[in-house]
Every structure is written in structure tokens, then in C-alpha cells.
Amino acid sequence: MTAQRIDGKAIALKLRTELAAEVAALKTSTGIVPHLAAVLVGDDPASAVYVRTKHQACEKAGMVSTTHRLPATVSQSELLALIQQLNEDPTVHGILVQLPLPCGLDTTTILDAVHPLKDVDCFHPENVGRLVQNRPRFLPCTPQGIQWLLRESGINPAGKHVVVLGRSEIVGKPIGIMLLQKGLGADATVTICHSRTQNLAEITRSADILIAAIGRPEFVTAEMVKPGAVVIDVGVNRVEERLVGDVAFEPVSEVASAITPVPGGVGPMTIAMVLKNTLTAAKLSQTTTKQ
Ligand SMILES: NC(=O)c1ccc[n+]([C@@H]2O[C@H](COP(=O)([O-])OP(=O)(O)OC[C@H]3O[C@@H](n4cnc5c(N)ncnc54)[C@H](OP(=O)(O)O)[C@@H]3O)[C@@H](O)[C@H]2O)c1
């Protein structure tokens, strides 16, 4: 079997084109132009690339994008003051604090300071609570991208056994919750695995849909995959100047029925969902009081 290659780049491009049309329509009908403010602290090169990519994607979709750069030596109170300023600025609809933050800054306190109505990453406890209760305001970007990829590829998780490798707050836990919910694009039976999981390969081999988000290059081998399974590779690992996923792409392609490549799979969807959430935040700003 040679798996269908799920083309995240093409699916993301299609979504971004649709979003650009929605942005233009919003501007015409209300005068509002969605505005994403990114906060970049320190000089981590990978973070700078991510923020630049999101900035360019926003501009292409007709949105406003501003980047607030702060030195790694910034104090917690200075960073909190910037976030407060962005919270109070009615022209800013979405706030994104690029992670990881340099040592000395308390990530939880910083992320909690972002106003829930501008929390386009869906990290605020209020938004996470809403997500768990299946009444989301925003869906977290990477999990939302995965769900969108499945839908656009005609893969329905309903009644399937989904195994998620990784329990991070950003990917593993929320995608598990989202696919577990009652409703379209969900209704799966979900198992979430982590570094303390016993008999991991036995569990992954029982997956109809396997989602790998652990940050270990090519960790998932063909022997860990059930023939015909769908494999979603979230991992982005740099190995000798090459980007590889958490899945051994070539051998697993011989076993799976569909698979996402790295790069060009989940990554472009994450960017598209930042735009989608910023548009949602801009629409919300019309109907809700922020303070
Ligand atoms: N494409 C995108 O848009 C995108 C977005 C976000 C992340 N990523 C990538 O996705 C990967 C995961 O990111 P993350 O932020 O979710 O990672 P993370 O916060 O480092 O969490 C990794 C998770 O994997 C688990 N794990 C580690 N080694 C394992 C093993 N040998 N067996 C089973 N579980 C294991 C950990 O278990 P414990 O909890 O027990 O430690 C943890 O839950 C990274 O490569 C990251 O770069 C990509």
C-alpha cells in the first residue's frame, strides 16, 4: 500500500483564499480590518521565523499584522504592561505571544494576561474551559488545523479509535478533547499516550487514526502502525539542517492509507488557523464588551 499524501499546503492555501474573501467582506460591511498583534521576546531564530510567517500570511489575507519585539532581558512587569496595552487597544483583535519565552518569565502568568476575547491561540483558561465543555470561542490552532485536514481529506473520525502521542497543552491534550466531543468531525474514541505509557506500540497499532506530537524525529515506525491507518504527523524536528516529523515517512507510507508530510502537512494549517481565529476575534469585537 502506498498512502495518500495529505497536502496541508494546498488545503491551507484554499482556506487562506476563503479567509481573504471574508476579510474583504467584513471590511466592506463594517470598516473593520482584523488585526493580529504578535509579541516576540528575545532572539530565538525559530520563533522569529514563525512570527514572520504569520505576519506575511496576515498581510496576504488583507489583515493588519504588527510585531512587538522585546529583548530577552525584558521584565515580567514590562511584558505584562505591553499585553495590557494591547488588551485595551480597540484596533487590536488578536494577541499572540510567541513561545517559548526566555527563562525568567512566567509563561502561565503571561498567557493568562491575554484578554480571552483576543486569545487567538486559545491558551487562556476560560477558552480552554469552553473548549472542554464543547462550546468553544476559539479552537487552538494546530488541533483545529488537524481536524480541518481530516475533514478536507474525507476522513471522518466518528467511531474510530484515535491514538494521540503526546499530551501537551498546545497539541496533544486539545486535539484529544476535540476529537472526543459529540459532533461533526469528532465522535472518536480517543486514547492519549505520553512518555509514561506502557506498551506504546501495542496501543498505536490499534489506532485507526494516529496523531504523533512528541517532538522525536521519526519515532513512529511502520511496525507501530496498523495497515490502512491514517497518520497525522505534527512533529517538527531539525536533523542535520533537514526538517523531519515524528513519523518515519517513507516506511510508514507503505503501511498507512493516508499520511501528512513534514514539511507541508500540519504546519501550514496552523498558520491558516491563526488567521481564522483573528478573523473570529475581529467579528467578536463587534458584538461583545471587552473589559
Ligand atoms: N506543525 C505545527 O504547527 C506544530 C505546532 C506545535 C508543535 N509542533 C511540533 O510537535 C511536536 C510536539 O510539540 P509539543 O509542543 O506538543 O511537545 P511537548 O510540549 O514537548 O510535549 C511532548 C509530549 O510528547 C510526549 N513524549 C515525549 N517522548 C515520548 C515518547 N518516547 N513516547 C511517548 N510520548 C512521548 C511527552 O510526554 P510527557 O508529558 O510524559 O513528558 C509530552 O506529552 C514538536 O516536534 C513540535 O515542534 C508542530
PDB file of C-alpha atoms and ligand atoms in Angstrom, residues 142 166-168 171 194-196 200 213-216 219 234-237 246 266-267 270, ligand 1:
ATOM      1  CA  THR A 142      -2.721  23.229  15.474  1.00  0.00           C
ATOM      2  CA  GLY A 166       1.796  13.471  23.323  1.00  0.00           C
ATOM      3  CA  ARG A 167      -0.243  15.277  25.993  1.00  0.00           C
ATOM      4  CA  SER A 168       0.962  18.874  25.619  1.00  0.00           C
ATOM      5  CA  VAL A 171      -1.388  19.878  20.686  1.00  0.00           C
ATOM      6  CA  HIS A 194       2.768  10.049  26.801  1.00  0.00           C
ATOM      7  CA  SER A 195       6.257   9.222  27.971  1.00  0.00           C
ATOM      8  CA  ARG A 196       4.981   7.022  30.831  1.00  0.00           C
ATOM      9  CA  LEU A 200       3.033   2.033  23.400  1.00  0.00           C
ATOM     10  CA  ALA A 213       3.009  15.100  18.540  1.00  0.00           C
ATOM     11  CA  ILE A 214       6.017  14.235  20.668  1.00  0.00           C
ATOM     12  CA  GLY A 215       8.972  16.031  19.111  1.00  0.00           C
ATOM     13  CA  ARG A 216      11.085  12.877  18.498  1.00  0.00           C
ATOM     14  CA  PHE A 219       9.879   7.904  16.311  1.00  0.00           C
ATOM     15  CA  VAL A 234       2.621  17.065  13.926  1.00  0.00           C
ATOM     16  CA  GLY A 235       6.311  16.846  14.821  1.00  0.00           C
ATOM     17  CA  VAL A 236       8.808  19.354  13.506  1.00  0.00           C
ATOM     18  CA  ASN A 237      12.370  18.306  14.248  1.00  0.00           C
ATOM     19  CA  ASP A 246       7.796  12.348  14.431  1.00  0.00           C
ATOM     20  CA  VAL A 266       0.082  20.217   9.671  1.00  0.00           C
ATOM     21  CA  GLY A 267       2.433  23.247   9.742  1.00  0.00           C
ATOM     22  CA  THR A 270      -1.525  26.053  11.973  1.00  0.00           C
TER      23      THR A 270
HETATM   24  N1  LIG B   1       3.302  21.716  12.884  1.00  0.00           N
HETATM   25  C1  LIG B   1       2.907  22.575  13.810  1.00  0.00           C
HETATM   26  O1  LIG B   1       2.201  23.527  13.539  1.00  0.00           O
HETATM   27  C2  LIG B   1       3.313  22.313  15.220  1.00  0.00           C
HETATM   28  C3  LIG B   1       2.695  23.005  16.273  1.00  0.00           C
HETATM   29  C4  LIG B   1       3.070  22.697  17.586  1.00  0.00           C
HETATM   30  C5  LIG B   1       4.052  21.735  17.802  1.00  0.00           C
HETATM   31  N2  LIG B   1       4.656  21.132  16.756  1.00  0.00           N
HETATM   32  C6  LIG B   1       5.683  20.092  16.938  1.00  0.00           C
HETATM   33  O2  LIG B   1       5.038  18.957  17.505  1.00  0.00           O
HETATM   34  C7  LIG B   1       5.936  18.276  18.367  1.00  0.00           C
HETATM   35  C8  LIG B   1       5.289  18.206  19.746  1.00  0.00           C
HETATM   36  O3  LIG B   1       5.130  19.510  20.226  1.00  0.00           O
HETATM   37  P1  LIG B   1       4.507  19.815  21.669  1.00  0.00           P
HETATM   38  O4  LIG B   1       4.639  21.254  21.925  1.00  0.00           O
HETATM   39  O5  LIG B   1       3.170  19.167  21.738  1.00  0.00           O
HETATM   40  O6  LIG B   1       5.570  18.988  22.560  1.00  0.00           O
HETATM   41  P2  LIG B   1       5.901  18.933  24.086  1.00  0.00           P
HETATM   42  O7  LIG B   1       5.211  20.029  24.850  1.00  0.00           O
HETATM   43  O8  LIG B   1       7.365  18.795  24.179  1.00  0.00           O
HETATM   44  O9  LIG B   1       5.216  17.564  24.518  1.00  0.00           O
HETATM   45  C9  LIG B   1       5.691  16.366  24.033  1.00  0.00           C
HETATM   46  C10 LIG B   1       4.790  15.253  24.507  1.00  0.00           C
HETATM   47  O10 LIG B   1       5.272  14.047  23.970  1.00  0.00           O
HETATM   48  C11 LIG B   1       5.399  13.089  24.994  1.00  0.00           C
HETATM   49  N3  LIG B   1       6.525  12.204  24.709  1.00  0.00           N
HETATM   50  C12 LIG B   1       7.824  12.527  24.601  1.00  0.00           C
HETATM   51  N4  LIG B   1       8.560  11.437  24.302  1.00  0.00           N
HETATM   52  C13 LIG B   1       7.693  10.400  24.232  1.00  0.00           C
HETATM   53  C14 LIG B   1       7.837   9.015  23.977  1.00  0.00           C
HETATM   54  N5  LIG B   1       9.039   8.473  23.760  1.00  0.00           N
HETATM   55  N6  LIG B   1       6.735   8.260  23.983  1.00  0.00           N
HETATM   56  C15 LIG B   1       5.507   8.788  24.212  1.00  0.00           C
HETATM   57  N7  LIG B   1       5.309  10.100  24.463  1.00  0.00           N
HETATM   58  C16 LIG B   1       6.397  10.886  24.479  1.00  0.00           C
HETATM   59  C17 LIG B   1       5.625  13.863  26.250  1.00  0.00           C
HETATM   60  O11 LIG B   1       5.235  13.088  27.356  1.00  0.00           O
HETATM   61  P3  LIG B   1       5.279  13.632  28.882  1.00  0.00           P
HETATM   62  O12 LIG B   1       4.093  14.542  29.011  1.00  0.00           O
HETATM   63  O13 LIG B   1       5.169  12.420  29.696  1.00  0.00           O
HETATM   64  O14 LIG B   1       6.586  14.363  29.023  1.00  0.00           O
HETATM   65  C18 LIG B   1       4.742  15.085  26.014  1.00  0.00           C
HETATM   66  O15 LIG B   1       3.423  14.850  26.429  1.00  0.00           O
HETATM   67  C19 LIG B   1       7.229  19.065  18.304  1.00  0.00           C
HETATM   68  O16 LIG B   1       8.061  18.500  17.326  1.00  0.00           O
HETATM   69  C20 LIG B   1       6.790  20.456  17.875  1.00  0.00           C
HETATM   70  O17 LIG B   1       7.810  21.162  17.195  1.00  0.00           O
HETATM   71  C21 LIG B   1       4.294  21.392  15.472  1.00  0.00           C
END
